[in-house]
Coordinates of C-alpha atoms and ligand atoms in Angstrom, one line a residue:
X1 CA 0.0 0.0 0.0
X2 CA 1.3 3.4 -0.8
X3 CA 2.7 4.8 2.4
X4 CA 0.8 8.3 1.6
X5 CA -3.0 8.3 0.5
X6 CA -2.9 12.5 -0.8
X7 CA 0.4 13.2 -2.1
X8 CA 1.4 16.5 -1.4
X9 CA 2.7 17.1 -5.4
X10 CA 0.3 16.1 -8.0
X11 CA 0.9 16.4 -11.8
X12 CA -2.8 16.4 -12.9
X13 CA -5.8 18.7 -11.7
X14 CA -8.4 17.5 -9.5
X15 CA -11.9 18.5 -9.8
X16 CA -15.1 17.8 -7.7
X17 CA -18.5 18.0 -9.0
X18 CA -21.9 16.7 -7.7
X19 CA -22.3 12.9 -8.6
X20 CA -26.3 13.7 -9.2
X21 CA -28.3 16.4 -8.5
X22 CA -29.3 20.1 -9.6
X23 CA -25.4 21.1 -10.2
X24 CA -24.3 17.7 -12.0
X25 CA -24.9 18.3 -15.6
X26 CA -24.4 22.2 -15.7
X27 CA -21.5 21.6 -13.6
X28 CA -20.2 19.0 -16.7
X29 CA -21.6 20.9 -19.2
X30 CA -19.4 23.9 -18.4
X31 CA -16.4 21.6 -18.0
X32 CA -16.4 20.4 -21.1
X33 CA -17.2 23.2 -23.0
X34 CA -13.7 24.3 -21.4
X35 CA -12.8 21.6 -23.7
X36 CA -12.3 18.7 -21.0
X37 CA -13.4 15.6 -22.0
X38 CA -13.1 12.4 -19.8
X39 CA -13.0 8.2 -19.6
X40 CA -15.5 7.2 -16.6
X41 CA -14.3 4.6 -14.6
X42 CA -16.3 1.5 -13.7
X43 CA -18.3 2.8 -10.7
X44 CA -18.3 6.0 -11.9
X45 CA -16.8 8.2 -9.4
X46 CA -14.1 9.2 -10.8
X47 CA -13.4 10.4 -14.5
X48 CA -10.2 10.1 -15.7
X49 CA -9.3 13.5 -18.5
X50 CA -8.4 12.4 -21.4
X51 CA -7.7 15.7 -23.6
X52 CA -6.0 17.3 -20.5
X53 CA -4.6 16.4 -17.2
X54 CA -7.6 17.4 -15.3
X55 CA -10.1 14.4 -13.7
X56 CA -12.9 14.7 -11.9
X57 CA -14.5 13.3 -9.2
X58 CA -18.1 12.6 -8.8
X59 CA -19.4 13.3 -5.0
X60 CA -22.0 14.3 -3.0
X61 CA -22.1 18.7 -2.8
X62 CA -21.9 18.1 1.4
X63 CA -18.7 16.6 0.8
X64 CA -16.6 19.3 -1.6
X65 CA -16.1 21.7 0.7
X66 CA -14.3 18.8 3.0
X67 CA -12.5 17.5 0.0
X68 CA -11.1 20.7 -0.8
X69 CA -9.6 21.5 3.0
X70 CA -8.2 17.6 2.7
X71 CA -6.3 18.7 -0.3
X72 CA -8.3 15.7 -2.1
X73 CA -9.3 17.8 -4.8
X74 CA -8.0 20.7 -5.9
X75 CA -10.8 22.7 -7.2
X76 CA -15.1 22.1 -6.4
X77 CA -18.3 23.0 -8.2
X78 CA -20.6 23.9 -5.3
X79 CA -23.5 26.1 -4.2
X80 CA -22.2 29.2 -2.7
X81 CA -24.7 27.8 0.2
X82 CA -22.9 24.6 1.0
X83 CA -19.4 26.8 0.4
X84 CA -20.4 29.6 2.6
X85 CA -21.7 27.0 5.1
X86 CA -18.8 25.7 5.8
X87 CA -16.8 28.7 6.2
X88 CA -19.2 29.8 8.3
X89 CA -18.9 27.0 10.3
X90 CA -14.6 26.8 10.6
X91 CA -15.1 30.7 11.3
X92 CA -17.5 29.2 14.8
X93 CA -14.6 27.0 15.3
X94 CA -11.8 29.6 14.9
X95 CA -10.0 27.5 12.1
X96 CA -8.3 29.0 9.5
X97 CA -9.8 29.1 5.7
X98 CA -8.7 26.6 3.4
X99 CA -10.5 27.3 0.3
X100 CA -12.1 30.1 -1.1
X101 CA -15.2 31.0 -4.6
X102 CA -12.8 31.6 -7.4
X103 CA -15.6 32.1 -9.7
X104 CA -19.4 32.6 -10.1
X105 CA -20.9 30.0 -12.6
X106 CA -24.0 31.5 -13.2
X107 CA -26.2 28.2 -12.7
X108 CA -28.1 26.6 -9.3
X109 CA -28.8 30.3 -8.4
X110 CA -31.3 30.2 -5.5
X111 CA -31.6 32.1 -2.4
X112 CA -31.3 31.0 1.8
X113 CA -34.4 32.3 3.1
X114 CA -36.1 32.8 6.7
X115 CA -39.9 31.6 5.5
X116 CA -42.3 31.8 8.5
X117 CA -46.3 30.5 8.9
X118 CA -48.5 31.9 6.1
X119 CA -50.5 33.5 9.2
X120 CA -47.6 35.5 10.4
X121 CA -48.1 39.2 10.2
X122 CA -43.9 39.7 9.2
X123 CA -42.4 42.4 11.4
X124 CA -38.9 41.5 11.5
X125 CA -35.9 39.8 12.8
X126 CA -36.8 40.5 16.2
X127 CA -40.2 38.4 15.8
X128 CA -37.7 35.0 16.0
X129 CA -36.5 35.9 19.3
X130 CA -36.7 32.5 21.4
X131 CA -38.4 30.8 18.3
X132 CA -37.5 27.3 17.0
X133 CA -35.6 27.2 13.5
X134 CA -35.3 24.9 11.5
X135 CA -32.7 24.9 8.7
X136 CA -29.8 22.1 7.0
X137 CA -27.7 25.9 7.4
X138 CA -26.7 25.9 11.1
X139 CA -23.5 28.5 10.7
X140 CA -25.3 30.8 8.0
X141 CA -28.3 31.1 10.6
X142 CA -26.4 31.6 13.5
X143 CA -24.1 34.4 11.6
X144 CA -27.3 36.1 10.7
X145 CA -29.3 35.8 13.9
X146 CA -26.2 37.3 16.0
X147 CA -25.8 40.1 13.0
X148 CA -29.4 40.9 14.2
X149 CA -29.0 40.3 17.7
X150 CA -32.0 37.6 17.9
X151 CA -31.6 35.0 20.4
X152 CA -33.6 31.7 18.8
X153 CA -32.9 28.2 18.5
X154 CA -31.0 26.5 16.0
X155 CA -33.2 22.8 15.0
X156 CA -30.6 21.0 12.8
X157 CA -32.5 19.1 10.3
X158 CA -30.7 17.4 6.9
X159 CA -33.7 17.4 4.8
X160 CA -37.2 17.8 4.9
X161 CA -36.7 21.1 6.6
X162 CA -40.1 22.6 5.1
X163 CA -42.3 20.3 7.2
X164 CA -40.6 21.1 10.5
X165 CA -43.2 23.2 11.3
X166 CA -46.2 21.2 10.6
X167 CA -44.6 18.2 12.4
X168 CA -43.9 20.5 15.5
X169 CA -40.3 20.3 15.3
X170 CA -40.2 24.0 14.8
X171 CA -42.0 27.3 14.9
X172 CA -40.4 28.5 11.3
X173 CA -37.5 27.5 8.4
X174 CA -34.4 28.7 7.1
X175 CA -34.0 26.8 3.8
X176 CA -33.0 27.4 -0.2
X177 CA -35.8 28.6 -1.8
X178 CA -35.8 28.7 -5.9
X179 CA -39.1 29.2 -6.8
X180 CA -41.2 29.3 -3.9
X181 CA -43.6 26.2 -4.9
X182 CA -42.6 24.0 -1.9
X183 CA -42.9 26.8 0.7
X184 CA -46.4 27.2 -0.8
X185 CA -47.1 23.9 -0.4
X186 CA -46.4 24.1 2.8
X187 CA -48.1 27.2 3.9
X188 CA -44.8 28.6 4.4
X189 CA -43.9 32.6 3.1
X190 CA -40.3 33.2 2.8
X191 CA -39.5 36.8 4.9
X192 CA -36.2 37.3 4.7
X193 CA -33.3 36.1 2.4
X194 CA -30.3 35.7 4.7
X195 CA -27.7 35.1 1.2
X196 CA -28.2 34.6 -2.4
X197 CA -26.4 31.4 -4.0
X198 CA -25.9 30.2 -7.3
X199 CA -22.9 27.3 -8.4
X200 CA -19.7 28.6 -8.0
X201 CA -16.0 27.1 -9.1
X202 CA -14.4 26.7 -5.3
X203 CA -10.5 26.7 -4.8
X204 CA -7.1 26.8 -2.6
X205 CA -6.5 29.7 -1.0
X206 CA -2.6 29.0 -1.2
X207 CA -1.5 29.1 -4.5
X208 CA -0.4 25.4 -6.5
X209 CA 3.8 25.0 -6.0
X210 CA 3.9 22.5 -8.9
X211 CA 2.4 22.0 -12.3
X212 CA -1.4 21.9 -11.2
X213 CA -0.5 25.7 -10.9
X214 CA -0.5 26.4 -14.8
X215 CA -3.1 23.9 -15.1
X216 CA -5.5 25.8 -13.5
X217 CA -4.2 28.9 -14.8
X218 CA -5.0 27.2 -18.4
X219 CA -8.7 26.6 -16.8
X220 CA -9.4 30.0 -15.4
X221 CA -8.6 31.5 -18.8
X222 CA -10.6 29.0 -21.0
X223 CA -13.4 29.3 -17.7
X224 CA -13.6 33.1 -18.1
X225 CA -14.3 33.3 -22.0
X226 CA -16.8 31.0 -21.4
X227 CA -18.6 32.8 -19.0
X228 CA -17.8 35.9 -20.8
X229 CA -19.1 34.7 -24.0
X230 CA -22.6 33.3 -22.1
X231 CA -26.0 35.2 -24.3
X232 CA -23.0 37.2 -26.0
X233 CA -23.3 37.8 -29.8
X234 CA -20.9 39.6 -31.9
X235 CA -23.2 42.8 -34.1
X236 CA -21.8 43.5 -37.3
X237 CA -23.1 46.5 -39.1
X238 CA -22.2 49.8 -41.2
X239 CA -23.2 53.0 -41.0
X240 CA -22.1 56.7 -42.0
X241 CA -19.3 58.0 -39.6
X242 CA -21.7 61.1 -38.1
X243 CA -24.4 58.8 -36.9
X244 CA -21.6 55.9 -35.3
X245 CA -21.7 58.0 -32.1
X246 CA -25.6 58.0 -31.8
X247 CA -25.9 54.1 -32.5
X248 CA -22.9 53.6 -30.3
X249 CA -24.9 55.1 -27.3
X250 CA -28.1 52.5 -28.3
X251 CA -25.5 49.6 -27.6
X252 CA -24.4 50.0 -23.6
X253 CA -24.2 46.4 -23.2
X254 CA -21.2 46.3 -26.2
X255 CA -17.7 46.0 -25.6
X256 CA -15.6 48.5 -27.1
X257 CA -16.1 48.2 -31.1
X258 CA -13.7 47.9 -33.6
X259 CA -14.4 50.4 -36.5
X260 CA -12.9 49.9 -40.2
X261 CA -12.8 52.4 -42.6
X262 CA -14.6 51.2 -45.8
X263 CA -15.4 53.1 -48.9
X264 CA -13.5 56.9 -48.9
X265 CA -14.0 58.3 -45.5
X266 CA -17.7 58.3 -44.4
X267 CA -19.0 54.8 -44.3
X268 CA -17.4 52.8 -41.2
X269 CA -18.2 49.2 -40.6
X270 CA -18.1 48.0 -36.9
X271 CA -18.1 45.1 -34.9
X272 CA -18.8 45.1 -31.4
X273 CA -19.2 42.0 -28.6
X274 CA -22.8 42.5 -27.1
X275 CA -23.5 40.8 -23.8
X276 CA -27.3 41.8 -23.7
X277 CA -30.3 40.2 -26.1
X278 CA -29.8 41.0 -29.6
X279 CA -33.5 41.0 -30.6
X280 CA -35.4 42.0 -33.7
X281 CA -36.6 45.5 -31.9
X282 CA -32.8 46.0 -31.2
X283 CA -31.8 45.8 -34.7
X284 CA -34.9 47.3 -36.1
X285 CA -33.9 50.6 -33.9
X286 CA -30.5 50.3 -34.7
X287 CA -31.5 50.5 -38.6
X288 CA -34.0 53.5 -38.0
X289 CA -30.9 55.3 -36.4
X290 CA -28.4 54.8 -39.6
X291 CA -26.8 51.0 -39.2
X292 CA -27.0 48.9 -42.8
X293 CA -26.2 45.4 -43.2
X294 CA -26.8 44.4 -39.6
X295 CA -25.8 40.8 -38.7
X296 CA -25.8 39.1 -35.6
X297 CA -23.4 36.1 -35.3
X298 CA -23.0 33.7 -32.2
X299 CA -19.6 33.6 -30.9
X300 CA -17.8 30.1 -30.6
X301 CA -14.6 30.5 -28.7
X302 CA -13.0 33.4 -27.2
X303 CA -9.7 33.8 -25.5
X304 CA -8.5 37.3 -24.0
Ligands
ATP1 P1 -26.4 15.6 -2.7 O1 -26.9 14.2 -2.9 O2 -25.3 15.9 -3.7 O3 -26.2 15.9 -1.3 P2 -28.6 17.6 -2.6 O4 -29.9 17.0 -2.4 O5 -27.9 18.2 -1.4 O6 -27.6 16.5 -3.3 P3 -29.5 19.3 -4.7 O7 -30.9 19.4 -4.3 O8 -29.2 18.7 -6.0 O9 -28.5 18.7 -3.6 O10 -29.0 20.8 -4.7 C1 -27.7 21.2 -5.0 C2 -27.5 22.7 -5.0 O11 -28.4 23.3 -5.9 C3 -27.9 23.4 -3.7 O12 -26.9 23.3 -2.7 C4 -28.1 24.8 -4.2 O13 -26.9 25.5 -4.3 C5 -28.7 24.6 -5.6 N1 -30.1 24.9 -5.7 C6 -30.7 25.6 -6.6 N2 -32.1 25.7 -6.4 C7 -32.3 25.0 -5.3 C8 -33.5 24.6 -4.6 N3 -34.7 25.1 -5.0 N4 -33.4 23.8 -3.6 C9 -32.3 23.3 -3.2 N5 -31.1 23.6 -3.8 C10 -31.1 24.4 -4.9
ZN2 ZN1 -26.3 17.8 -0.5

């Protein structure tokens, strides 16, 4: 048996991801549109990257944060909840950080909520003072609560928080909320968001000492023009040089354009990255205000 289980040098990346679940397939999807690709192994909890040094490892989201402080994995894709959690919870324990959110992903976005009996006439935090709470978010409750000076107690429940209160376990929840259907369902009404989450890419605090270093330096880079290029388009179009300013001002949401001279001086053609919806009330505005031969063409790859 090898005398050590984690090796403090490691030549290839480490990723964990949620095995199943609301974060596995973006989580993957992202990933691989980084231009990872992977060979599962036989009980499929571990993927082995075959078009770069970078496997993954297929977990449970509890467990990332854990992994990560461990130095099992290198980097996590996790809820911001279950991330924040945790810190939360070393921070009660006066332990030092180990990891930190190296990147929003845009995904899983939901929000931690205080949601109280539909009957409750809401009048704030100090309403919860000596009340039962339920919640699977023991540190993120108790950071809030003291924030607000409300003295309640803390019911620690790992699922089926929204029916604490019906079962008598507890006078009101503090659980993820997304859409608000189960709350409704259970004549709960959310009061109070204590954070708002969404998937993020999770990572060392210290940075790598060997190769794993440019590894993820080669991620980050190919993660960030993905993110960038999300519901980006790139806007072609000409127009005559004295209205560019005007139709530059109906395109906020562009980064700055490159502008070509074309015929003599007057007509310009430009082409500018736009992050926001290119619709057909866009364009026909743009046309009304002097652009010609407007095209709008999806953007593939992109590397700053
Ligand atoms: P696991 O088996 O991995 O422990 P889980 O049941 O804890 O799974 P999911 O329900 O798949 O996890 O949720 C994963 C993450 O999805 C949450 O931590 C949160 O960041 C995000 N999320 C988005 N919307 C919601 C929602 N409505 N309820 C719960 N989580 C949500
Ligand atoms: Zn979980």
């Amino acid at each position: 048996m090898s005398p050590t289980a984690v090796p403090a040098a490691r030549d290839r990346l480490r990723i964990a991801i949620q095995k199943s679940g609301r974060l596995s397939d973006p989580a993957r999807a992202l990933l691989a549109s980084c231009g990872l690709s992977w060979r599962e192994s036989r009980d499929r909890l571990f993927c082995y990257g075959e078009t770069l040094p970078v496997d993954l490892l297929l977990v449970r989201d509890d467990d990332i944060p854990g992994l990560l402080a461990d130095g099992v994995c290198d980097y996590g894709i996790v809820g911001r909840n279950v991330l924040d959690e945790q810190a939360a919870l070393r921070a009660g324990e006066g332990r030092a950080q180990v990891s930190k959110e190296v990147r929003a992903l845009g995904f899983g976005g939901c929000r931690l909520d205080i949601a109280v009996p539909e009957a409750w006439e809401w009048e704030g935090p100090q309403q919860l003072q000596g009340r039962r709470i339920a919640t699977s978010y023991p540190g993120l409750l108790a950071k809030w609560l003291a924030e607000h000076e409300v003295e309640a107690s803390v019911v620690m429940l790992s699922g089926s928080v929204e029916i604490a209160p019906r079962l008598g376990q507890a006078d009101l929840i503090c659980d993820l909320v997304s859409s608000g259907g189960t709350l409704l369902a259970n004549q709960l009404k959310p009061v109070a968001t204590i954070m708002r989450s969404e998937a993020v890419l999770a990572g060392p605090v210290q940075p790598f000492a060997d190769i794993r270093g440019e590894l993820a330096q080669m991620l980050l880079r190919r993660l960030d023009g993905v993110l960038r290029l999300k519901d980006s388009r790139l806007l072609l179009f000409q127009a005559q040089r004295d209205e560019v300013p005007g139709l530059l001002e109906m395109l906020p949401d562009a980064e700055q354009p490159t502008v070509l001279q074309v015929d003599g001086a007057d007509t310009l053609a430009l082409q500018a990255l736009c992050h926001g919806a290119m619709t057909w009330q866009r364009l026909e505005d743009l046309k009304r205000a002097g652009a010609r031969g407007l095209m709008v063409l999806p953007v593939e790859r992109m590397l700053a």
